[in-house]
mmCIF file of C-alpha atoms and ligand atoms in Angstrom:
data_model
loop_
_atom_site.group_PDB
_atom_site.id
_atom_site.type_symbol
_atom_site.label_atom_id
_atom_site.label_comp_id
_atom_site.label_asym_id
_atom_site.label_seq_id
_atom_site.Cartn_x
_atom_site.Cartn_y
_atom_site.Cartn_z
ATOM 1 C CA MET F 710 -0.429 -24.571 11.724
ATOM 2 C CA LYS F 711 -3.258 -23.130 14.263
ATOM 3 C CA THR F 712 -3.565 -19.639 13.615
ATOM 4 C CA ARG F 713 -5.228 -17.273 15.435
ATOM 5 C CA GLY F 714 -6.970 -13.806 13.637
ATOM 6 C CA TYR F 715 -9.642 -11.352 12.962
ATOM 7 C CA ALA F 716 -11.961 -11.956 9.375
ATOM 8 C CA ALA F 717 -15.216 -10.572 7.896
ATOM 9 C CA THR F 718 -17.859 -13.046 7.503
ATOM 10 C CA ALA F 719 -20.072 -11.345 5.103
ATOM 11 C CA LYS F 720 -20.261 -8.329 2.915
ATOM 12 C CA SER F 721 -18.910 -5.425 5.024
ATOM 13 C CA ALA F 722 -20.340 -7.316 8.509
ATOM 14 C CA PRO F 723 -17.761 -6.595 11.625
ATOM 15 C CA LEU F 724 -14.423 -8.548 11.356
ATOM 16 C CA ILE F 725 -14.567 -11.066 14.691
ATOM 17 C CA ALA F 726 -12.151 -13.181 16.443
ATOM 18 C CA PHE F 727 -11.851 -16.072 14.025
ATOM 19 C CA GLU F 728 -9.414 -19.363 14.328
ATOM 20 C CA PHE F 729 -8.341 -21.399 11.356
ATOM 21 C CA ASP F 730 -5.044 -23.447 10.333
ATOM 22 C CA ARG F 731 -2.574 -22.123 7.442
ATOM 23 C CA ARG F 732 -0.211 -24.531 5.747
ATOM 24 C CA ALA F 733 2.571 -27.613 7.196
ATOM 25 C CA LEU F 734 6.163 -25.481 6.122
ATOM 26 C CA ARG F 735 7.290 -26.805 2.674
ATOM 27 C CA SER F 736 10.744 -27.128 1.472
ATOM 28 C CA ASN F 737 10.980 -23.581 -0.092
ATOM 29 C CA ASP F 738 8.425 -21.780 2.886
ATOM 30 C CA VAL F 739 9.535 -20.106 5.659
ATOM 31 C CA ALA F 740 7.014 -19.728 8.761
ATOM 32 C CA PHE F 741 7.036 -16.417 11.184
ATOM 33 C CA ASP F 742 5.375 -15.426 13.867
ATOM 34 C CA ILE F 743 3.375 -11.251 12.771
ATOM 35 C CA ALA F 744 4.017 -8.827 14.762
ATOM 36 C CA TYR F 745 2.427 -6.305 13.357
ATOM 37 C CA ALA F 746 0.358 -6.166 10.238
ATOM 38 C CA GLY F 747 -0.581 -2.872 9.013
ATOM 39 C CA ILE F 748 -5.114 -1.890 8.013
ATOM 40 C CA CYS F 749 -4.912 -0.649 3.893
ATOM 41 C CA HIS F 750 -7.673 1.442 2.751
ATOM 42 C CA SER F 751 -7.971 -1.748 -0.265
ATOM 43 C CA ASP F 752 -8.478 -4.100 3.112
ATOM 44 C CA ILE F 753 -11.808 -1.940 3.161
ATOM 45 C CA HIS F 754 -12.779 -1.804 -0.133
ATOM 46 C CA GLN F 755 -12.783 -5.936 0.188
ATOM 47 C CA VAL F 756 -14.185 -6.159 2.972
ATOM 48 C CA ARG F 757 -16.908 -3.996 1.499
ATOM 49 C CA GLU F 758 -17.311 -5.385 -2.114
ATOM 50 C CA GLU F 759 -16.442 -2.277 -3.206
ATOM 51 C CA TRP F 760 -14.508 -4.025 -6.063
ATOM 52 C CA GLY F 761 -16.822 -6.238 -6.712
ATOM 53 C CA PRO F 762 -17.621 -10.367 -4.941
ATOM 54 C CA SER F 763 -15.421 -11.030 -2.517
ATOM 55 C CA ILE F 764 -14.431 -14.484 -0.112
ATOM 56 C CA PHE F 765 -15.973 -15.062 3.378
ATOM 57 C CA PRO F 766 -14.456 -15.249 5.432
ATOM 58 C CA MET F 767 -11.801 -13.162 4.886
ATOM 59 C CA VAL F 768 -8.560 -12.456 6.392
ATOM 60 C CA PRO F 769 -7.539 -9.336 5.159
ATOM 61 C CA GLY F 770 -3.629 -7.718 5.828
ATOM 62 C CA HIS F 771 -1.386 -7.330 3.205
ATOM 63 C CA GLU F 772 1.299 -5.473 5.150
ATOM 64 C CA ILE F 773 2.373 -7.834 7.536
ATOM 65 C CA VAL F 774 6.277 -8.121 9.246
ATOM 66 C CA GLY F 775 7.479 -10.139 11.964
ATOM 67 C CA THR F 776 10.518 -12.612 13.004
ATOM 68 C CA VAL F 777 10.848 -15.925 11.422
ATOM 69 C CA THR F 778 10.362 -19.058 13.776
ATOM 70 C CA SER F 779 11.493 -22.026 10.944
ATOM 71 C CA VAL F 780 12.723 -22.208 7.024
ATOM 72 C CA GLY F 781 12.139 -24.668 4.659
ATOM 73 C CA SER F 782 14.596 -27.177 3.491
ATOM 74 C CA ALA F 783 15.279 -25.600 0.316
ATOM 75 C CA VAL F 784 15.931 -21.738 2.155
ATOM 76 C CA THR F 785 18.944 -19.708 2.117
ATOM 77 C CA LYS F 786 17.712 -16.375 1.993
ATOM 78 C CA PHE F 787 16.363 -16.981 5.728
ATOM 79 C CA GLN F 788 17.201 -17.579 8.897
ATOM 80 C CA ILE F 789 15.333 -18.409 12.404
ATOM 81 C CA GLY F 790 15.357 -14.567 14.180
ATOM 82 C CA ASP F 791 15.141 -12.458 10.670
ATOM 83 C CA LEU F 792 12.900 -10.276 10.518
ATOM 84 C CA VAL F 793 10.736 -10.544 7.561
ATOM 85 C CA GLY F 794 8.064 -8.904 5.524
ATOM 86 C CA VAL F 795 5.044 -10.082 3.610
ATOM 87 C CA GLY F 796 3.200 -7.776 1.426
ATOM 88 C CA VAL F 797 0.653 -8.028 -1.649
ATOM 89 C CA PHE F 798 0.908 -11.137 -3.102
ATOM 90 C CA VAL F 799 2.086 -14.734 -2.434
ATOM 91 C CA ASP F 800 3.026 -16.626 -5.405
ATOM 92 C CA SER F 801 3.107 -15.519 -9.192
ATOM 93 C CA CYS F 802 3.471 -17.276 -12.178
ATOM 94 C CA GLY F 803 7.542 -17.477 -12.717
ATOM 95 C CA GLU F 804 7.739 -18.027 -15.909
ATOM 96 C CA CYS F 805 5.819 -14.689 -17.911
ATOM 97 C CA GLU F 806 7.985 -11.901 -19.272
ATOM 98 C CA GLU F 807 6.615 -9.710 -16.002
ATOM 99 C CA CYS F 808 7.595 -12.595 -13.561
ATOM 100 C CA LEU F 809 11.065 -13.120 -15.090
ATOM 101 C CA ARG F 810 11.937 -9.690 -15.214
ATOM 102 C CA GLY F 811 10.956 -9.283 -11.477
ATOM 103 C CA LEU F 812 7.361 -7.880 -11.724
ATOM 104 C CA GLN F 813 5.540 -10.279 -10.389
ATOM 105 C CA ASN F 814 2.913 -7.858 -8.891
ATOM 106 C CA TYR F 815 2.003 -7.703 -13.147
ATOM 107 C CA CYS F 816 2.265 -11.573 -12.956
ATOM 108 C CA ALA F 817 0.690 -12.232 -16.722
ATOM 109 C CA ASN F 818 -1.031 -15.711 -15.284
ATOM 110 C CA GLY F 819 -1.910 -12.988 -12.056
ATOM 111 C CA MET F 820 -0.484 -12.559 -9.090
ATOM 112 C CA THR F 821 -1.644 -14.473 -6.425
ATOM 113 C CA GLY F 822 -3.373 -12.024 -3.432
ATOM 114 C CA THR F 823 -2.197 -12.789 -0.298
ATOM 115 C CA TYR F 824 -5.618 -13.080 1.230
ATOM 116 C CA ASN F 825 -9.457 -12.757 -0.948
ATOM 117 C CA GLY F 826 -8.173 -15.283 -3.510
ATOM 118 C CA TYR F 827 -7.306 -18.779 -4.143
ATOM 119 C CA GLU F 828 -3.496 -19.590 -4.218
ATOM 120 C CA ARG F 829 -2.418 -20.923 -6.979
ATOM 121 C CA ASP F 830 -3.891 -24.954 -6.035
ATOM 122 C CA GLY F 831 -6.854 -23.278 -7.315
ATOM 123 C CA THR F 832 -8.885 -24.222 -3.983
ATOM 124 C CA THR F 833 -7.178 -23.236 -1.224
ATOM 125 C CA VAL F 834 -7.778 -19.688 -0.002
ATOM 126 C CA ALA F 835 -5.648 -17.361 1.042
ATOM 127 C CA TYR F 836 -6.147 -16.012 4.539
ATOM 128 C CA GLY F 837 -3.776 -12.865 5.382
ATOM 129 C CA GLY F 838 -2.021 -10.770 7.556
ATOM 130 C CA TYR F 839 -4.449 -9.829 10.796
ATOM 131 C CA SER F 840 -3.675 -13.254 12.554
ATOM 132 C CA ASN F 841 -0.823 -14.095 14.327
ATOM 133 C CA LYS F 842 1.414 -17.005 12.400
ATOM 134 C CA PHE F 843 2.139 -16.912 8.237
ATOM 135 C CA VAL F 844 3.593 -19.330 6.018
ATOM 136 C CA VAL F 845 4.675 -17.885 2.682
ATOM 137 C CA ASP F 846 7.470 -18.942 0.257
ATOM 138 C CA ALA F 847 10.450 -17.438 0.961
ATOM 139 C CA ASN F 848 11.075 -16.220 -2.638
ATOM 140 C CA TYR F 849 8.036 -13.966 -1.624
ATOM 141 C CA ALA F 850 9.024 -12.453 1.713
ATOM 142 C CA VAL F 851 11.683 -9.379 1.850
ATOM 143 C CA LYS F 852 14.421 -8.899 4.465
ATOM 144 C CA VAL F 853 13.595 -6.318 7.035
ATOM 145 C CA PRO F 854 16.576 -4.424 8.291
ATOM 146 C CA ALA F 855 17.298 -4.971 11.324
ATOM 147 C CA ASN F 856 17.719 -0.990 12.168
ATOM 148 C CA LEU F 857 14.066 0.011 11.311
ATOM 149 C CA ASP F 858 11.610 0.670 14.140
ATOM 150 C CA LEU F 859 9.325 -2.279 13.738
ATOM 151 C CA THR F 860 6.173 -1.145 14.452
ATOM 152 C CA GLY F 861 6.135 1.214 10.919
ATOM 153 C CA VAL F 862 7.369 -1.302 8.762
ATOM 154 C CA ALA F 863 4.517 -3.157 7.868
ATOM 155 C CA PRO F 864 3.079 -0.483 6.115
ATOM 156 C CA LEU F 865 5.784 -0.108 4.152
ATOM 157 C CA MET F 866 4.851 -3.901 2.155
ATOM 158 C CA CYS F 867 2.138 -1.961 0.704
ATOM 159 C CA ALA F 868 1.714 1.759 1.358
ATOM 160 C CA GLY F 869 5.712 2.147 0.912
ATOM 161 C CA ILE F 870 6.012 0.388 -2.028
ATOM 162 C CA THR F 871 2.932 1.251 -3.922
ATOM 163 C CA LEU F 872 4.431 4.884 -3.654
ATOM 164 C CA TYR F 873 8.281 3.745 -4.251
ATOM 165 C CA SER F 874 7.428 2.017 -7.537
ATOM 166 C CA PRO F 875 6.010 5.095 -9.319
ATOM 167 C CA LEU F 876 8.387 7.936 -8.183
ATOM 168 C CA LYS F 877 11.326 5.681 -9.467
ATOM 169 C CA HIS F 878 9.461 4.701 -12.891
ATOM 170 C CA TRP F 879 8.852 7.967 -13.078
ATOM 171 C CA GLN F 880 12.308 9.448 -12.257
ATOM 172 C CA ALA F 881 11.358 11.854 -9.642
ATOM 173 C CA GLY F 882 14.588 13.280 -8.028
ATOM 174 C CA PRO F 883 16.400 16.933 -7.725
ATOM 175 C CA GLY F 884 14.929 19.539 -9.714
ATOM 176 C CA LYS F 885 11.538 18.009 -10.314
ATOM 177 C CA LYS F 886 8.538 18.711 -9.149
ATOM 178 C CA VAL F 887 6.042 16.240 -7.385
ATOM 179 C CA GLY F 888 2.719 16.318 -6.416
ATOM 180 C CA ILE F 889 1.006 13.553 -4.056
ATOM 181 C CA ILE F 890 -3.187 14.434 -4.057
ATOM 182 C CA GLY F 891 -4.301 12.312 -0.682
ATOM 183 C CA LEU F 892 -2.029 12.704 2.505
ATOM 184 C CA GLY F 893 -3.660 9.033 4.015
ATOM 185 C CA GLY F 894 -1.679 5.337 4.760
ATOM 186 C CA LEU F 895 0.150 5.968 0.727
ATOM 187 C CA GLY F 896 0.103 9.830 0.412
ATOM 188 C CA HIS F 897 2.444 9.999 3.303
ATOM 189 C CA MET F 898 4.902 7.424 2.451
ATOM 190 C CA GLY F 899 4.846 9.450 -1.033
ATOM 191 C CA LEU F 900 5.689 12.608 0.543
ATOM 192 C CA LYS F 901 8.423 11.093 2.123
ATOM 193 C CA PHE F 902 9.832 9.437 -0.601
ATOM 194 C CA ALA F 903 9.159 12.204 -3.330
ATOM 195 C CA LYS F 904 11.403 13.998 -0.238
ATOM 196 C CA ALA F 905 14.374 11.772 0.099
ATOM 197 C CA LEU F 906 14.811 11.351 -3.268
ATOM 198 C CA GLY F 907 15.001 15.278 -3.983
ATOM 199 C CA ALA F 908 11.980 16.008 -5.564
ATOM 200 C CA HIS F 909 10.328 19.533 -4.649
ATOM 201 C CA THR F 910 6.787 17.721 -3.050
ATOM 202 C CA THR F 911 3.366 19.373 -2.991
ATOM 203 C CA VAL F 912 0.551 17.747 -0.662
ATOM 204 C CA PHE F 913 -2.859 18.215 -2.406
ATOM 205 C CA SER F 914 -5.195 17.414 0.636
ATOM 206 C CA HIS F 915 -9.104 17.833 1.522
ATOM 207 C CA SER F 916 -7.982 18.001 5.403
ATOM 208 C CA PRO F 917 -6.112 21.752 5.933
ATOM 209 C CA SER F 918 -5.690 19.891 9.821
ATOM 210 C CA LYS F 919 -2.939 17.860 7.761
ATOM 211 C CA GLU F 920 -0.864 20.665 7.303
ATOM 212 C CA SER F 921 1.379 21.005 9.963
ATOM 213 C CA ASP F 922 1.661 17.146 9.529
ATOM 214 C CA ALA F 923 2.652 17.328 6.025
ATOM 215 C CA ARG F 924 5.438 20.338 6.887
ATOM 216 C CA ASN F 925 7.119 18.346 9.356
ATOM 217 C CA MET F 926 6.870 15.079 6.815
ATOM 218 C CA GLY F 927 9.074 17.482 4.613
ATOM 219 C CA ALA F 928 6.517 19.075 2.234
ATOM 220 C CA ASP F 929 7.210 22.181 0.309
ATOM 221 C CA ASP F 930 3.660 23.309 -0.497
ATOM 222 C CA PHE F 931 0.086 22.589 1.168
ATOM 223 C CA VAL F 932 -3.123 23.193 -0.747
ATOM 224 C CA VAL F 933 -6.055 22.785 0.032
ATOM 225 C CA THR F 934 -8.620 20.773 -2.122
ATOM 226 C CA ASN F 935 -11.577 21.877 -0.884
ATOM 227 C CA ASP F 936 -12.727 24.872 -2.947
ATOM 228 C CA PRO F 937 -11.961 23.919 -6.751
ATOM 229 C CA LYS F 938 -11.156 28.095 -6.910
ATOM 230 C CA THR F 939 -8.133 26.954 -5.300
ATOM 231 C CA LEU F 940 -6.713 24.854 -8.518
ATOM 232 C CA ALA F 941 -8.282 26.394 -10.918
ATOM 233 C CA ALA F 942 -5.344 29.282 -10.213
ATOM 234 C CA LEU F 943 -2.281 26.945 -10.087
ATOM 235 C CA PRO F 944 -0.231 27.428 -12.846
ATOM 236 C CA ALA F 945 0.478 23.987 -14.801
ATOM 237 C CA ASN F 946 4.121 22.917 -14.045
ATOM 238 C CA PHE F 947 3.825 20.308 -12.457
ATOM 239 C CA ASP F 948 5.930 17.308 -13.493
ATOM 240 C CA LEU F 949 4.787 14.047 -11.974
ATOM 241 C CA ILE F 950 1.133 13.842 -9.942
ATOM 242 C CA LEU F 951 0.587 10.846 -7.835
ATOM 243 C CA ASN F 952 -3.205 10.491 -7.268
ATOM 244 C CA THR F 953 -3.807 8.302 -4.094
ATOM 245 C CA VAL F 954 -7.319 8.961 -3.202
ATOM 246 C CA SER F 955 -9.562 6.255 -2.239
ATOM 247 C CA ALA F 956 -12.647 8.349 -3.083
ATOM 248 C CA ASP F 957 -13.819 9.752 -6.393
ATOM 249 C CA LEU F 958 -12.102 12.770 -7.809
ATOM 250 C CA ASN F 959 -12.122 14.665 -10.985
ATOM 251 C CA LEU F 960 -9.500 14.142 -12.246
ATOM 252 C CA GLU F 961 -9.311 16.767 -14.967
ATOM 253 C CA ASP F 962 -8.186 19.667 -11.745
ATOM 254 C CA TYR F 963 -5.010 17.713 -11.266
ATOM 255 C CA LEU F 964 -4.138 17.110 -15.057
ATOM 256 C CA ARG F 965 -4.344 20.998 -15.590
ATOM 257 C CA LEU F 966 -1.506 21.205 -13.382
ATOM 258 C CA LEU F 967 0.954 19.164 -15.475
ATOM 259 C CA LYS F 968 3.839 20.767 -17.393
ATOM 260 C CA ILE F 969 4.090 19.686 -21.102
ATOM 261 C CA ASP F 970 4.915 15.620 -21.482
ATOM 262 C CA ALA F 971 4.227 15.510 -17.553
ATOM 263 C CA THR F 972 2.354 12.324 -15.995
ATOM 264 C CA LEU F 973 -0.644 12.123 -13.864
ATOM 265 C CA VAL F 974 -0.575 8.517 -11.891
ATOM 266 C CA VAL F 975 -3.571 6.794 -10.413
ATOM 267 C CA ILE F 976 -3.225 4.733 -7.885
ATOM 268 C CA GLY F 977 -6.104 5.102 -5.560
ATOM 269 C CA LEU F 978 -8.912 2.585 -6.371
ATOM 270 C CA PRO F 979 -12.476 4.115 -5.670
ATOM 271 C CA GLY F 980 -14.067 1.541 -7.956
ATOM 272 C CA LYS F 981 -15.565 3.964 -10.365
ATOM 273 C CA PRO F 982 -13.914 5.318 -13.677
ATOM 274 C CA TYR F 983 -12.859 8.444 -14.209
ATOM 275 C CA SER F 984 -13.674 10.779 -16.692
ATOM 276 C CA VAL F 985 -10.695 12.854 -18.422
ATOM 277 C CA GLY F 986 -11.717 15.062 -21.479
ATOM 278 C CA ALA F 987 -9.137 14.340 -24.443
ATOM 279 C CA GLY F 988 -8.163 18.545 -24.854
ATOM 280 C CA THR F 989 -6.562 18.451 -20.784
ATOM 281 C CA LEU F 990 -4.456 15.567 -21.873
ATOM 282 C CA LEU F 991 -3.482 16.721 -25.885
ATOM 283 C CA SER F 992 -2.968 19.931 -25.351
ATOM 284 C CA LYS F 993 0.376 19.291 -23.908
ATOM 285 C CA ARG F 994 1.344 15.597 -24.558
ATOM 286 C CA ARG F 995 0.351 14.706 -21.100
ATOM 287 C CA SER F 996 0.102 11.013 -20.023
ATOM 288 C CA LEU F 997 -2.402 9.854 -17.401
ATOM 289 C CA ALA F 998 -1.518 5.943 -16.317
ATOM 290 C CA GLY F 999 -1.919 3.770 -13.383
ATOM 291 C CA SER F 1000 0.827 2.227 -11.071
ATOM 292 C CA MET F 1001 0.018 -0.802 -8.835
ATOM 293 C CA ILE F 1002 2.591 -1.883 -6.053
ATOM 294 C CA GLY F 1003 5.963 -3.373 -7.136
ATOM 295 C CA GLY F 1004 7.652 -6.620 -7.781
ATOM 296 C CA MET F 1005 9.704 -8.741 -5.119
ATOM 297 C CA PRO F 1006 13.234 -6.864 -6.041
ATOM 298 C CA GLU F 1007 11.562 -3.418 -5.932
ATOM 299 C CA LEU F 1008 10.431 -4.582 -2.438
ATOM 300 C CA GLN F 1009 13.669 -5.493 -1.297
ATOM 301 C CA GLU F 1010 15.372 -2.571 -2.512
ATOM 302 C CA MET F 1011 12.426 0.174 -1.412
ATOM 303 C CA ILE F 1012 12.970 -1.783 2.547
ATOM 304 C CA ASP F 1013 16.747 -1.147 1.993
ATOM 305 C CA PHE F 1014 16.204 1.796 1.118
ATOM 306 C CA CYS F 1015 13.839 2.970 4.086
ATOM 307 C CA GLY F 1016 17.675 1.375 6.558
ATOM 308 C CA ARG F 1017 19.934 3.694 4.694
ATOM 309 C CA HIS F 1018 17.395 6.967 4.969
ATOM 310 C CA ASN F 1019 15.439 5.233 8.033
ATOM 311 C CA ILE F 1020 11.877 5.692 6.369
ATOM 312 C CA LEU F 1021 9.229 4.794 8.654
ATOM 313 C CA SER F 1022 5.333 4.770 8.112
ATOM 314 C CA GLU F 1023 3.493 7.215 10.773
ATOM 315 C CA VAL F 1024 1.385 4.609 12.505
ATOM 316 C CA GLU F 1025 -1.692 4.398 15.642
ATOM 317 C CA VAL F 1026 -0.693 0.510 17.196
ATOM 318 C CA ILE F 1027 -4.359 -0.833 17.701
ATOM 319 C CA LYS F 1028 -5.088 -3.841 18.864
ATOM 320 C CA ALA F 1029 -7.530 -6.657 17.221
ATOM 321 C CA ASP F 1030 -10.326 -5.395 18.980
ATOM 322 C CA TYR F 1031 -10.760 -2.156 17.520
ATOM 323 C CA ILE F 1032 -10.464 -3.169 14.002
ATOM 324 C CA ASN F 1033 -14.090 -2.366 13.162
ATOM 325 C CA GLU F 1034 -13.106 1.381 14.718
ATOM 326 C CA ALA F 1035 -9.793 1.762 12.863
ATOM 327 C CA TYR F 1036 -11.598 1.171 9.205
ATOM 328 C CA GLU F 1037 -14.523 3.662 10.497
ATOM 329 C CA ARG F 1038 -11.738 6.043 11.286
ATOM 330 C CA THR F 1039 -9.734 5.864 8.121
ATOM 331 C CA VAL F 1040 -12.985 6.011 5.854
ATOM 332 C CA ALA F 1041 -12.872 9.398 7.195
ATOM 333 C CA SER F 1042 -9.630 10.087 6.778
ATOM 334 C CA ASP F 1043 -8.961 10.311 10.426
ATOM 335 C CA VAL F 1044 -6.055 8.145 10.208
ATOM 336 C CA LYS F 1045 -2.627 9.521 11.106
ATOM 337 C CA TYR F 1046 -1.302 7.276 8.640
ATOM 338 C CA ARG F 1047 -2.263 4.100 9.251
ATOM 339 C CA PHE F 1048 -3.410 1.675 11.666
ATOM 340 C CA VAL F 1049 -1.757 -1.144 12.457
ATOM 341 C CA ILE F 1050 -2.486 -4.186 14.238
ATOM 342 C CA ASP F 1051 -0.031 -5.460 17.517
ATOM 343 C CA ALA F 1052 -0.299 -8.917 16.612
ATOM 344 C CA SER F 1053 0.121 -10.502 19.728
ATOM 345 C CA THR F 1054 -3.511 -9.224 20.708
ATOM 346 C CA PHE F 1055 -5.244 -11.840 18.185
HETATM 347 P P1 NAP J 2250 -6.538 6.367 2.898
HETATM 348 O O1 NAP J 2250 -5.469 5.811 4.214
HETATM 349 O O2 NAP J 2250 -7.998 6.057 3.519
HETATM 350 O O3 NAP J 2250 -6.048 7.420 2.337
HETATM 351 C C1 NAP J 2250 -6.896 7.596 1.441
HETATM 352 C C2 NAP J 2250 -6.843 9.184 1.043
HETATM 353 O O4 NAP J 2250 -7.568 9.873 0.643
HETATM 354 C C3 NAP J 2250 -7.416 10.091 2.747
HETATM 355 O O5 NAP J 2250 -6.470 10.154 3.896
HETATM 356 C C4 NAP J 2250 -7.997 11.817 2.529
HETATM 357 O O6 NAP J 2250 -6.624 12.308 2.264
HETATM 358 C C5 NAP J 2250 -8.168 11.404 0.391
HETATM 359 N N1 NAP J 2250 -9.356 11.210 0.872
HETATM 360 C C6 NAP J 2250 -10.463 10.538 0.970
HETATM 361 N N2 NAP J 2250 -11.377 10.453 0.502
HETATM 362 C C7 NAP J 2250 -11.605 11.690 -0.096
HETATM 363 C C8 NAP J 2250 -12.448 12.717 -0.437
HETATM 364 N N3 NAP J 2250 -14.441 12.443 -0.569
HETATM 365 N N4 NAP J 2250 -12.494 13.710 -1.618
HETATM 366 C C9 NAP J 2250 -10.466 14.071 -1.455
HETATM 367 N N5 NAP J 2250 -9.889 13.071 -0.914
HETATM 368 C C10 NAP J 2250 -10.314 12.112 0.328
HETATM 369 O O7 NAP J 2250 -6.337 5.148 1.913
HETATM 370 P P2 NAP J 2250 -5.077 4.449 1.712
HETATM 371 O O8 NAP J 2250 -4.198 3.224 2.220
HETATM 372 O O9 NAP J 2250 -3.713 4.783 1.466
HETATM 373 O O10 NAP J 2250 -5.067 3.889 -0.053
HETATM 374 C C11 NAP J 2250 -6.034 4.729 -1.355
HETATM 375 C C12 NAP J 2250 -6.648 4.102 -1.981
HETATM 376 O O11 NAP J 2250 -5.397 3.416 -2.889
HETATM 377 C C13 NAP J 2250 -7.131 3.354 -2.126
HETATM 378 O O12 NAP J 2250 -8.449 3.099 -3.164
HETATM 379 C C14 NAP J 2250 -6.619 2.139 -2.365
HETATM 380 O O13 NAP J 2250 -7.445 0.859 -2.393
HETATM 381 C C15 NAP J 2250 -5.426 1.945 -3.175
HETATM 382 N N6 NAP J 2250 -4.220 1.409 -3.361
HETATM 383 C C16 NAP J 2250 -3.838 1.286 -4.079
HETATM 384 C C17 NAP J 2250 -2.510 0.328 -4.477
HETATM 385 C C18 NAP J 2250 -2.234 0.125 -5.684
HETATM 386 O O14 NAP J 2250 -0.996 -0.317 -5.962
HETATM 387 N N7 NAP J 2250 -1.941 1.402 -7.067
HETATM 388 C C19 NAP J 2250 -1.873 -0.044 -3.349
HETATM 389 C C20 NAP J 2250 -2.894 0.069 -1.908
HETATM 390 C C21 NAP J 2250 -3.883 0.931 -2.096
HETATM 391 P P3 NAP J 2250 -6.759 14.581 2.424
HETATM 392 O O15 NAP J 2250 -7.543 13.835 3.957
HETATM 393 O O16 NAP J 2250 -5.450 14.657 2.400
HETATM 394 O O17 NAP J 2250 -7.873 15.143 1.790
HETATM 395 ZN ZN1 ZN J 2251 -2.503 -2.190 0.444
#
């Protein structure tokens, strides 16, 4: 299937127009025309090889929504014309304990990333969502509720699920005090979900200009983190803090804000290790944890939750030729709050 997209051809090279073929439809596949693709900071980390060697040319993009154009003979879940979404992975082994529990994101044999990796045949390079068409095994696609404004849906497929999953796992809800560090693509979804689940929610941000947006999205408190004394003055009363920051951060400053038995979840992936003092953890039986996206059943649950609560990402819709500038602005924390590419411009 002839496909037009944008690719990085080498480490940190600007993305350029790129044409390639996608596979012909298999019996379990669904093919769709992409409407929008979100720009996740993970795309930038990988184009810039901040996580180690990448595969080039790379067509990034793992926040993908569109409309089904054809379905394989064995597919019952989708019909032509349905709205469909694809996230961070397009396959998994399907046999390990994690896959059998619906936690394909933690597949013991490794999930197949939507891009910057090989498909399970070990030779076909996976190309992502910065493109106009997509083909995927229908088991790795979700149905998108028709009432949602599609421009704000693509980011739910990564940013959305990545915050929904830990909020559910660590039981954010009424009576719980939740902190979200970083009001970017992931963080603003965390704020919306934490509020929809009924938690008291504090945003920690190094961008004072984001306060009014945070309040409009429901934040109960907004803490500017530029002055370390501000954090030091806060009491240890949080049940759950989610760190979505894409850069190095002193986790100690936030661990100290956890009450007894509370948890700090690492979600941002800056590449360098964090440093944590044992005393900070053991003095209040605190936990330091991590969380990575979510499995297919939870991805469908999250998007259905968004349908019921009309939860969408705040987006700035761009044309394909703006991708490189959007990368620079994202790195500068100048994104409100997710760039989404209009796939008709590829
Ligand atoms: P993003 O839109 O760029 O947001 C990151 C936010 O972090 C910024 O908006 C900013 O918020 C804050 N920040 C950035 N630089 C900072 C600095 N030097 N000091 C303090 N705060 C800073 O990125 P994203 O797409 O949300 O992704 C965030 C991170 O999560 C990335 O590392 C990404 O790779 C990772 N990620 C992880 C998963 C997972 O499954 N765990 C999934 C997707 C992405 P303020 O301006 O409010 O401070
Ligand atoms: Zn992502």
